[in-house]
mmCIF file of C-alpha atoms and ligand atoms in Angstrom:
data_model
loop_
_atom_site.group_PDB
_atom_site.id
_atom_site.type_symbol
_atom_site.label_atom_id
_atom_site.label_comp_id
_atom_site.label_asym_id
_atom_site.label_seq_id
_atom_site.Cartn_x
_atom_site.Cartn_y
_atom_site.Cartn_z
ATOM 1 C CA MET S 1 0.000 0.000 0.000
ATOM 2 C CA LYS S 2 1.383 3.430 -0.987
ATOM 3 C CA ARG S 3 1.885 5.970 1.805
ATOM 4 C CA VAL S 4 -0.005 9.279 1.827
ATOM 5 C CA THR S 5 2.653 11.982 1.369
ATOM 6 C CA LYS S 6 0.858 14.635 -0.688
ATOM 7 C CA ALA S 7 -1.944 16.975 0.295
ATOM 8 C CA VAL S 8 -4.178 19.212 -1.798
ATOM 9 C CA LEU S 9 -5.304 22.478 -0.181
ATOM 10 C CA PRO S 10 -7.952 24.284 -2.231
ATOM 11 C CA VAL S 11 -7.487 27.995 -1.520
ATOM 12 C CA ALA S 12 -9.110 29.572 -4.572
ATOM 13 C CA GLY S 13 -12.473 30.562 -3.002
ATOM 14 C CA PHE S 14 -13.636 34.192 -2.815
ATOM 15 C CA GLY S 15 -14.479 34.112 0.903
ATOM 16 C CA THR S 16 -17.777 35.900 0.337
ATOM 17 C CA ARG S 17 -19.043 35.069 3.834
ATOM 18 C CA VAL S 18 -16.293 37.164 5.425
ATOM 19 C CA LEU S 19 -16.409 40.209 3.159
ATOM 20 C CA PRO S 20 -15.249 42.950 3.140
ATOM 21 C CA ALA S 21 -12.012 41.630 4.722
ATOM 22 C CA THR S 22 -11.548 39.140 1.895
ATOM 23 C CA LYS S 23 -11.710 41.801 -0.799
ATOM 24 C CA ALA S 24 -7.974 42.329 -0.341
ATOM 25 C CA VAL S 25 -6.850 39.485 1.987
ATOM 26 C CA PRO S 26 -7.415 35.815 1.125
ATOM 27 C CA LYS S 27 -9.649 34.263 3.795
ATOM 28 C CA GLU S 28 -6.955 31.624 4.406
ATOM 29 C CA MET S 29 -4.585 34.439 5.444
ATOM 30 C CA LEU S 30 -6.877 35.948 8.100
ATOM 31 C CA THR S 31 -5.059 35.929 11.421
ATOM 32 C CA ILE S 32 -5.935 33.504 14.173
ATOM 33 C CA VAL S 33 -4.026 34.981 17.172
ATOM 34 C CA ASP S 34 -0.580 35.326 15.590
ATOM 35 C CA ARG S 35 -0.567 33.347 12.351
ATOM 36 C CA PRO S 36 -2.728 32.897 9.267
ATOM 37 C CA ALA S 37 -5.499 30.328 9.532
ATOM 38 C CA LEU S 38 -3.748 28.384 6.777
ATOM 39 C CA GLN S 39 -0.654 27.808 8.932
ATOM 40 C CA TYR S 40 -2.699 25.726 11.393
ATOM 41 C CA VAL S 41 -3.876 23.488 8.548
ATOM 42 C CA VAL S 42 -0.346 23.090 7.176
ATOM 43 C CA ASP S 43 0.883 22.224 10.691
ATOM 44 C CA GLU S 44 -1.882 19.630 11.000
ATOM 45 C CA ALA S 45 -0.717 18.035 7.745
ATOM 46 C CA ILE S 46 2.989 18.164 8.658
ATOM 47 C CA GLU S 47 2.199 16.350 11.927
ATOM 48 C CA ALA S 48 0.497 13.694 9.797
ATOM 49 C CA GLY S 49 3.669 13.158 7.732
ATOM 50 C CA ILE S 50 2.672 15.119 4.611
ATOM 51 C CA GLU S 51 5.769 15.944 2.565
ATOM 52 C CA HIS S 52 4.358 17.847 -0.399
ATOM 53 C CA PHE S 53 1.630 20.501 -0.443
ATOM 54 C CA VAL S 54 -0.377 21.380 -3.531
ATOM 55 C CA PHE S 55 -2.172 24.709 -3.139
ATOM 56 C CA VAL S 56 -4.902 25.314 -5.686
ATOM 57 C CA THR S 57 -5.024 29.106 -5.810
ATOM 58 C CA ALA S 58 -6.561 31.838 -7.948
ATOM 59 C CA ARG S 59 -5.996 35.437 -8.973
ATOM 60 C CA GLY S 60 -5.507 37.756 -6.005
ATOM 61 C CA LYS S 61 -4.156 34.982 -3.772
ATOM 62 C CA GLY S 62 -0.468 35.754 -4.293
ATOM 63 C CA SER S 63 0.090 36.541 -0.602
ATOM 64 C CA ILE S 64 -0.280 32.820 0.154
ATOM 65 C CA GLU S 65 2.732 31.993 -2.008
ATOM 66 C CA ASP S 66 4.694 34.917 -0.518
ATOM 67 C CA TYR S 67 3.890 33.765 3.006
ATOM 68 C CA PHE S 68 5.588 30.389 2.478
ATOM 69 C CA ASP S 69 8.584 31.936 0.663
ATOM 70 C CA SER S 70 11.664 33.200 2.458
ATOM 71 C CA ALA S 71 11.556 36.963 3.144
ATOM 72 C CA TYR S 72 15.153 38.022 2.626
ATOM 73 C CA GLU S 73 14.896 41.711 3.623
ATOM 74 C CA LEU S 74 12.973 40.894 6.808
ATOM 75 C CA GLU S 75 15.313 38.057 7.787
ATOM 76 C CA ASP S 76 18.378 40.187 7.167
ATOM 77 C CA SER S 77 16.957 43.018 9.237
ATOM 78 C CA LEU S 78 16.065 40.686 12.140
ATOM 79 C CA GLN S 79 19.558 39.209 12.132
ATOM 80 C CA ARG S 80 21.266 42.600 12.025
ATOM 81 C CA LYS S 81 19.152 43.786 14.963
ATOM 82 C CA GLY S 82 19.982 40.626 16.934
ATOM 83 C CA LYS S 83 16.338 39.508 17.086
ATOM 84 C CA THR S 84 17.492 35.907 16.974
ATOM 85 C CA ALA S 85 14.504 34.252 18.648
ATOM 86 C CA ILE S 86 12.035 35.824 16.186
ATOM 87 C CA TYR S 87 14.334 34.971 13.278
ATOM 88 C CA ASP S 88 14.700 31.340 14.412
ATOM 89 C CA ASP S 89 10.958 31.014 14.836
ATOM 90 C CA LEU S 90 10.361 32.342 11.338
ATOM 91 C CA LYS S 91 12.936 30.029 9.780
ATOM 92 C CA ALA S 92 11.588 27.010 11.643
ATOM 93 C CA LYS S 93 8.250 27.528 9.896
ATOM 94 C CA GLN S 94 9.854 27.941 6.470
ATOM 95 C CA PRO S 95 9.025 24.964 4.239
ATOM 96 C CA LEU S 96 11.867 23.263 2.403
ATOM 97 C CA GLU S 97 12.279 24.418 -1.193
ATOM 98 C CA GLY S 98 10.485 22.155 -3.661
ATOM 99 C CA THR S 99 7.905 20.870 -1.169
ATOM 100 C CA MET S 100 5.104 23.225 -2.202
ATOM 101 C CA SER S 101 3.344 23.537 -5.550
ATOM 102 C CA PHE S 102 1.001 26.367 -6.480
ATOM 103 C CA ILE S 103 -1.540 25.727 -9.216
ATOM 104 C CA ARG S 104 -4.111 28.223 -10.438
ATOM 105 C CA GLN S 105 -7.727 27.257 -10.823
ATOM 106 C CA GLN S 106 -8.614 29.490 -13.738
ATOM 107 C CA GLN S 107 -12.392 29.377 -13.333
ATOM 108 C CA ALA S 108 -14.430 29.130 -10.123
ATOM 109 C CA LYS S 109 -16.102 25.859 -11.090
ATOM 110 C CA GLY S 110 -16.311 24.296 -7.635
ATOM 111 C CA LEU S 111 -14.355 22.212 -5.120
ATOM 112 C CA GLY S 112 -14.266 19.091 -7.312
ATOM 113 C CA HIS S 113 -12.748 21.060 -10.169
ATOM 114 C CA ALA S 114 -10.191 22.641 -7.799
ATOM 115 C CA VAL S 115 -9.025 19.209 -6.625
ATOM 116 C CA TRP S 116 -8.839 18.005 -10.250
ATOM 117 C CA CYS S 117 -6.478 20.931 -11.031
ATOM 118 C CA ALA S 118 -3.885 19.158 -8.820
ATOM 119 C CA ARG S 119 -3.966 15.885 -10.825
ATOM 120 C CA ASP S 120 -0.527 16.127 -12.484
ATOM 121 C CA VAL S 121 1.265 16.700 -9.185
ATOM 122 C CA ILE S 122 -0.697 13.951 -7.418
ATOM 123 C CA GLY S 123 -0.045 11.370 -10.149
ATOM 124 C CA ASP S 124 -0.716 7.780 -9.177
ATOM 125 C CA GLU S 125 -0.677 8.118 -5.384
ATOM 126 C CA PRO S 126 -3.260 8.306 -2.619
ATOM 127 C CA PHE S 127 -3.546 11.885 -1.363
ATOM 128 C CA ALA S 128 -5.084 13.983 1.376
ATOM 129 C CA VAL S 129 -7.411 16.942 0.876
ATOM 130 C CA LEU S 130 -7.675 19.553 3.628
ATOM 131 C CA LEU S 131 -10.213 22.362 3.311
ATOM 132 C CA PRO S 132 -8.497 25.324 4.963
ATOM 133 C CA ASP S 133 -11.795 26.970 5.960
ATOM 134 C CA VAL S 134 -12.034 24.333 8.630
ATOM 135 C CA LEU S 135 -9.616 24.402 11.552
ATOM 136 C CA ILE S 136 -9.595 21.370 13.823
ATOM 137 C CA GLN S 137 -8.161 21.758 17.308
ATOM 138 C CA SER S 138 -7.117 18.422 18.764
ATOM 139 C CA LYS S 139 -4.418 16.686 20.806
ATOM 140 C CA LYS S 140 -3.243 14.614 17.845
ATOM 141 C CA SER S 141 -3.740 16.274 14.457
ATOM 142 C CA CYS S 142 -6.969 15.185 12.751
ATOM 143 C CA LEU S 143 -5.173 14.144 9.564
ATOM 144 C CA ALA S 144 -2.607 12.188 11.623
ATOM 145 C CA GLN S 145 -5.491 10.282 13.252
ATOM 146 C CA MET S 146 -6.893 9.543 9.788
ATOM 147 C CA ILE S 147 -3.582 8.408 8.325
ATOM 148 C CA GLU S 148 -3.146 5.996 11.239
ATOM 149 C CA ALA S 149 -6.522 4.504 10.358
ATOM 150 C CA TYR S 150 -5.640 4.517 6.635
ATOM 151 C CA ASN S 151 -2.438 2.574 7.259
ATOM 152 C CA GLU S 152 -4.612 -0.199 8.719
ATOM 153 C CA ILE S 153 -7.582 -0.282 6.359
ATOM 154 C CA GLY S 154 -6.564 1.582 3.158
ATOM 155 C CA GLY S 155 -9.206 2.756 0.675
ATOM 156 C CA ASN S 156 -10.802 6.182 1.030
ATOM 157 C CA ILE S 157 -11.425 7.821 4.405
ATOM 158 C CA ILE S 158 -13.497 10.904 5.179
ATOM 159 C CA ALA S 159 -13.661 12.801 8.472
ATOM 160 C CA VAL S 160 -17.243 13.212 9.680
ATOM 161 C CA ASP S 161 -19.027 14.683 12.671
ATOM 162 C CA SER S 162 -22.655 14.945 13.712
ATOM 163 C CA VAL S 163 -24.560 18.207 13.265
ATOM 164 C CA PRO S 164 -28.018 19.317 14.397
ATOM 165 C CA GLU S 165 -30.529 18.023 11.850
ATOM 166 C CA ASP S 166 -31.577 21.496 10.663
ATOM 167 C CA ARG S 167 -27.959 22.241 9.622
ATOM 168 C CA VAL S 168 -27.385 19.273 7.281
ATOM 169 C CA SER S 169 -28.134 21.293 4.152
ATOM 170 C CA ASP S 170 -24.950 23.352 4.720
ATOM 171 C CA TYR S 171 -22.712 20.307 4.221
ATOM 172 C CA GLY S 172 -21.924 17.119 2.378
ATOM 173 C CA VAL S 173 -23.733 14.356 4.299
ATOM 174 C CA ILE S 174 -22.879 10.649 4.365
ATOM 175 C CA LYS S 175 -25.049 7.554 4.350
ATOM 176 C CA PRO S 176 -23.619 4.875 6.666
ATOM 177 C CA LYS S 177 -23.895 1.228 5.563
ATOM 178 C CA ALA S 178 -26.937 -0.471 7.068
ATOM 179 C CA GLY S 179 -26.227 -1.742 10.568
ATOM 180 C CA GLU S 180 -23.198 0.520 11.135
ATOM 181 C CA ASP S 181 -23.495 2.561 14.327
ATOM 182 C CA PHE S 182 -21.332 5.618 14.768
ATOM 183 C CA ARG S 183 -21.956 5.893 18.490
ATOM 184 C CA SER S 184 -20.136 2.625 19.158
ATOM 185 C CA LYS S 185 -17.438 2.729 16.442
ATOM 186 C CA LYS S 186 -14.805 5.206 15.323
ATOM 187 C CA ILE S 187 -14.730 4.019 11.726
ATOM 188 C CA ILE S 188 -17.768 2.888 9.800
ATOM 189 C CA ALA S 189 -18.358 1.741 6.229
ATOM 190 C CA MET S 190 -20.417 4.046 4.016
ATOM 191 C CA GLU S 191 -22.703 3.431 1.083
ATOM 192 C CA GLY S 192 -23.528 6.918 -0.118
ATOM 193 C CA MET S 193 -23.088 10.640 0.273
ATOM 194 C CA VAL S 194 -24.878 13.710 -0.960
ATOM 195 C CA GLU S 195 -23.849 17.365 -1.177
ATOM 196 C CA LYS S 196 -26.039 19.867 0.658
ATOM 197 C CA PRO S 197 -29.239 17.777 0.813
ATOM 198 C CA ALA S 198 -32.597 19.235 1.798
ATOM 199 C CA VAL S 199 -33.220 18.518 5.493
ATOM 200 C CA SER S 200 -36.014 16.098 4.560
ATOM 201 C CA GLU S 201 -33.741 14.141 2.201
ATOM 202 C CA ALA S 202 -30.539 13.897 4.266
ATOM 203 C CA PRO S 203 -29.414 10.263 4.705
ATOM 204 C CA SER S 204 -28.038 10.997 8.233
ATOM 205 C CA ASN S 205 -26.896 13.914 10.362
ATOM 206 C CA LEU S 206 -23.199 13.129 9.739
ATOM 207 C CA LYS S 207 -21.502 16.006 7.928
ATOM 208 C CA ILE S 208 -18.302 15.778 5.907
ATOM 209 C CA THR S 209 -15.852 17.929 7.877
ATOM 210 C CA GLY S 210 -13.253 18.870 5.252
ATOM 211 C CA ARG S 211 -10.510 16.257 5.680
ATOM 212 C CA TYR S 212 -10.204 13.422 3.173
ATOM 213 C CA ILE S 213 -7.818 10.614 2.202
ATOM 214 C CA LEU S 214 -8.553 9.656 -1.385
ATOM 215 C CA GLN S 215 -7.314 7.286 -4.056
ATOM 216 C CA PRO S 216 -5.933 8.723 -7.329
ATOM 217 C CA GLU S 217 -8.701 7.106 -9.434
ATOM 218 C CA LEU S 218 -10.910 9.957 -8.199
ATOM 219 C CA MET S 219 -9.096 12.338 -10.543
ATOM 220 C CA GLY S 220 -10.358 10.426 -13.591
ATOM 221 C CA LEU S 221 -13.938 10.775 -12.334
ATOM 222 C CA LEU S 222 -13.534 14.483 -11.553
ATOM 223 C CA LYS S 223 -12.467 15.073 -15.153
ATOM 224 C CA ASP S 224 -15.990 14.531 -16.480
ATOM 225 C CA GLN S 225 -17.981 15.232 -13.322
ATOM 226 C CA ALA S 226 -21.164 17.150 -14.128
ATOM 227 C CA ALA S 227 -22.074 20.228 -12.074
ATOM 228 C CA GLY S 228 -24.183 19.442 -9.007
ATOM 229 C CA ALA S 229 -25.359 21.430 -5.959
ATOM 230 C CA GLY S 230 -25.082 25.190 -6.504
ATOM 231 C CA GLY S 231 -24.202 24.622 -10.184
ATOM 232 C CA GLU S 232 -20.644 23.642 -9.155
ATOM 233 C CA ILE S 233 -18.516 20.552 -9.827
ATOM 234 C CA GLN S 234 -18.720 18.874 -6.436
ATOM 235 C CA LEU S 235 -16.058 16.670 -4.845
ATOM 236 C CA THR S 236 -18.848 14.822 -3.040
ATOM 237 C CA ASP S 237 -20.518 13.768 -6.324
ATOM 238 C CA ALA S 238 -17.283 12.292 -7.724
ATOM 239 C CA MET S 239 -16.608 10.479 -4.423
ATOM 240 C CA ALA S 240 -20.119 9.017 -4.554
ATOM 241 C CA ARG S 241 -19.271 7.594 -8.004
ATOM 242 C CA LEU S 242 -15.917 6.211 -6.826
ATOM 243 C CA MET S 243 -17.788 4.457 -4.033
ATOM 244 C CA GLU S 244 -19.282 2.112 -6.644
ATOM 245 C CA THR S 245 -15.878 0.447 -7.073
ATOM 246 C CA GLN S 246 -13.848 1.341 -3.965
ATOM 247 C CA ASP S 247 -14.224 1.213 -0.173
ATOM 248 C CA PHE S 248 -15.104 4.406 1.664
ATOM 249 C CA HIS S 249 -15.039 4.758 5.430
ATOM 250 C CA ALA S 250 -16.292 7.577 7.622
ATOM 251 C CA PHE S 251 -13.944 8.478 10.460
ATOM 252 C CA ALA S 252 -14.936 10.045 13.783
ATOM 253 C CA TYR S 253 -11.954 12.213 14.701
ATOM 254 C CA GLU S 254 -11.160 13.466 18.178
ATOM 255 C CA GLY S 255 -11.148 17.262 18.179
ATOM 256 C CA GLN S 256 -13.210 20.399 17.742
ATOM 257 C CA ASP S 257 -13.753 21.939 14.307
ATOM 258 C CA TYR S 258 -14.260 25.637 13.547
ATOM 259 C CA ASP S 259 -15.643 27.028 10.284
ATOM 260 C CA CYS S 260 -13.402 30.033 9.658
ATOM 261 C CA GLY S 261 -15.237 30.809 6.425
ATOM 262 C CA SER S 262 -18.060 32.316 8.530
ATOM 263 C CA LYS S 263 -17.862 35.352 10.806
ATOM 264 C CA LEU S 264 -19.003 33.587 13.971
ATOM 265 C CA GLY S 265 -16.922 30.480 13.274
ATOM 266 C CA TYR S 266 -13.870 32.684 12.767
ATOM 267 C CA PHE S 267 -14.502 34.488 16.045
ATOM 268 C CA GLU S 268 -14.950 31.164 17.849
ATOM 269 C CA ALA S 269 -11.646 29.906 16.406
ATOM 270 C CA VAL S 270 -9.785 33.043 17.510
ATOM 271 C CA MET S 271 -11.111 32.558 21.062
ATOM 272 C CA ALA S 272 -10.303 28.845 21.131
ATOM 273 C CA TYR S 273 -6.734 29.252 19.894
ATOM 274 C CA ALA S 274 -6.137 32.308 22.121
ATOM 275 C CA ARG S 275 -7.261 30.374 25.213
ATOM 276 C CA THR S 276 -4.674 27.658 24.624
ATOM 277 C CA HIS S 277 -1.851 29.838 23.270
ATOM 278 C CA GLY S 278 1.523 29.408 25.001
ATOM 279 C CA ASP S 279 2.214 33.146 25.479
ATOM 280 C CA ILE S 280 -1.189 34.774 25.838
ATOM 281 C CA GLY S 281 -3.408 31.858 26.970
ATOM 282 C CA GLU S 282 -3.699 32.990 30.579
ATOM 283 C CA GLY S 283 -4.429 36.602 29.640
ATOM 284 C CA ALA S 284 -6.934 35.536 26.995
ATOM 285 C CA ARG S 285 -8.818 33.306 29.449
ATOM 286 C CA ALA S 286 -9.021 36.185 31.933
ATOM 287 C CA LEU S 287 -10.364 38.535 29.246
ATOM 288 C CA ILE S 288 -12.954 35.987 28.110
ATOM 289 C CA ARG S 289 -14.132 35.493 31.730
ATOM 290 C CA GLN S 290 -14.353 39.256 32.183
ATOM 291 C CA SER S 291 -16.355 39.758 29.010
ATOM 292 C CA ALA S 292 -18.708 36.882 29.970
ATOM 293 C CA LYS S 293 -19.597 38.876 33.132
ATOM 294 C CA LEU S 294 -20.537 41.866 30.994
ATOM 295 C CA GLY S 295 -23.066 39.614 29.206
HETATM 296 C C1 G1P V 301 -17.431 21.864 1.327
HETATM 297 C C2 G1P V 301 -17.818 20.458 0.859
HETATM 298 C C3 G1P V 301 -18.818 19.837 1.829
HETATM 299 C C4 G1P V 301 -18.261 19.845 3.243
HETATM 300 C C5 G1P V 301 -17.854 21.281 3.641
HETATM 301 C C6 G1P V 301 -17.123 21.263 4.988
HETATM 302 O O1 G1P V 301 -18.563 22.706 1.195
HETATM 303 O O2 G1P V 301 -18.335 20.516 -0.441
HETATM 304 O O3 G1P V 301 -19.113 18.512 1.440
HETATM 305 O O4 G1P V 301 -19.225 19.345 4.150
HETATM 306 O O5 G1P V 301 -16.973 21.861 2.677
HETATM 307 O O6 G1P V 301 -16.874 22.549 5.423
HETATM 308 P P1 G1P V 301 -18.450 24.326 1.228
HETATM 309 O O7 G1P V 301 -18.387 24.712 2.662
HETATM 310 O O8 G1P V 301 -17.196 24.675 0.477
HETATM 311 O O9 G1P V 301 -19.680 24.815 0.552
#
């Protein structure tokens, strides 16, 4: 079985739910405490053993590429001023040259199309997809938990979590195989999935969270995938087709997810990461307690 060493991060979206900030700043670059949201997702993937990142970007997203590049003038200035700790910290986060690819999605045709744009770099290997809108705070990185499971069972694995029934139409929703019970098992077999179903038609209340381990055959299906929900080429629709010939499992990860593509979700993420931050955690917790008293 081939190891999972590559990850696709679709970062081409407009971020319309957090306008006007995203008019000039990609939503993936919005700051959560002291780093862009995207850095948390990259860290999650590095902890899982990912060695190559494929960012599917778009016009106006150049700051993402700059962020992962070395910043010569800044580094030189920090060194000359003796700010060694800050310099070391910056360099520690600097990815090795050649480990990141940036591919432009030329038309906003949907998530499935964005993933397909990465096909030449992925080649004939299983790969991870991480949707950077979603941050997952956990002891062990969510993708690392999934890769552990993958190394035992192979196939395709999707992170899922339960949502209140009236929220299912915001997500991709899975259909567990008959007899599989998520309350007693961490990994269950699936037999279907549907993107943004009407509440009355949802096959369960288990949403797709935005972390996937997929087999390369998916790329062939994405190539001719027809537009689905919202008139977009959906990853979920192509996965549902792949399920006819390959195993898919739903995985219950340990951790808390935050939807940073929405204003409230972003605010919640900032609070959660501030509370547990090494430098400002204590101060942040005190401020949150104080503001709770104000009501
Ligand atoms: C995407 C996926 C959906 C998934 C969601 C998770 O939807 O298409 O299946 O449940 O991310 O956040 P989007 O939020 O991009 O509309």
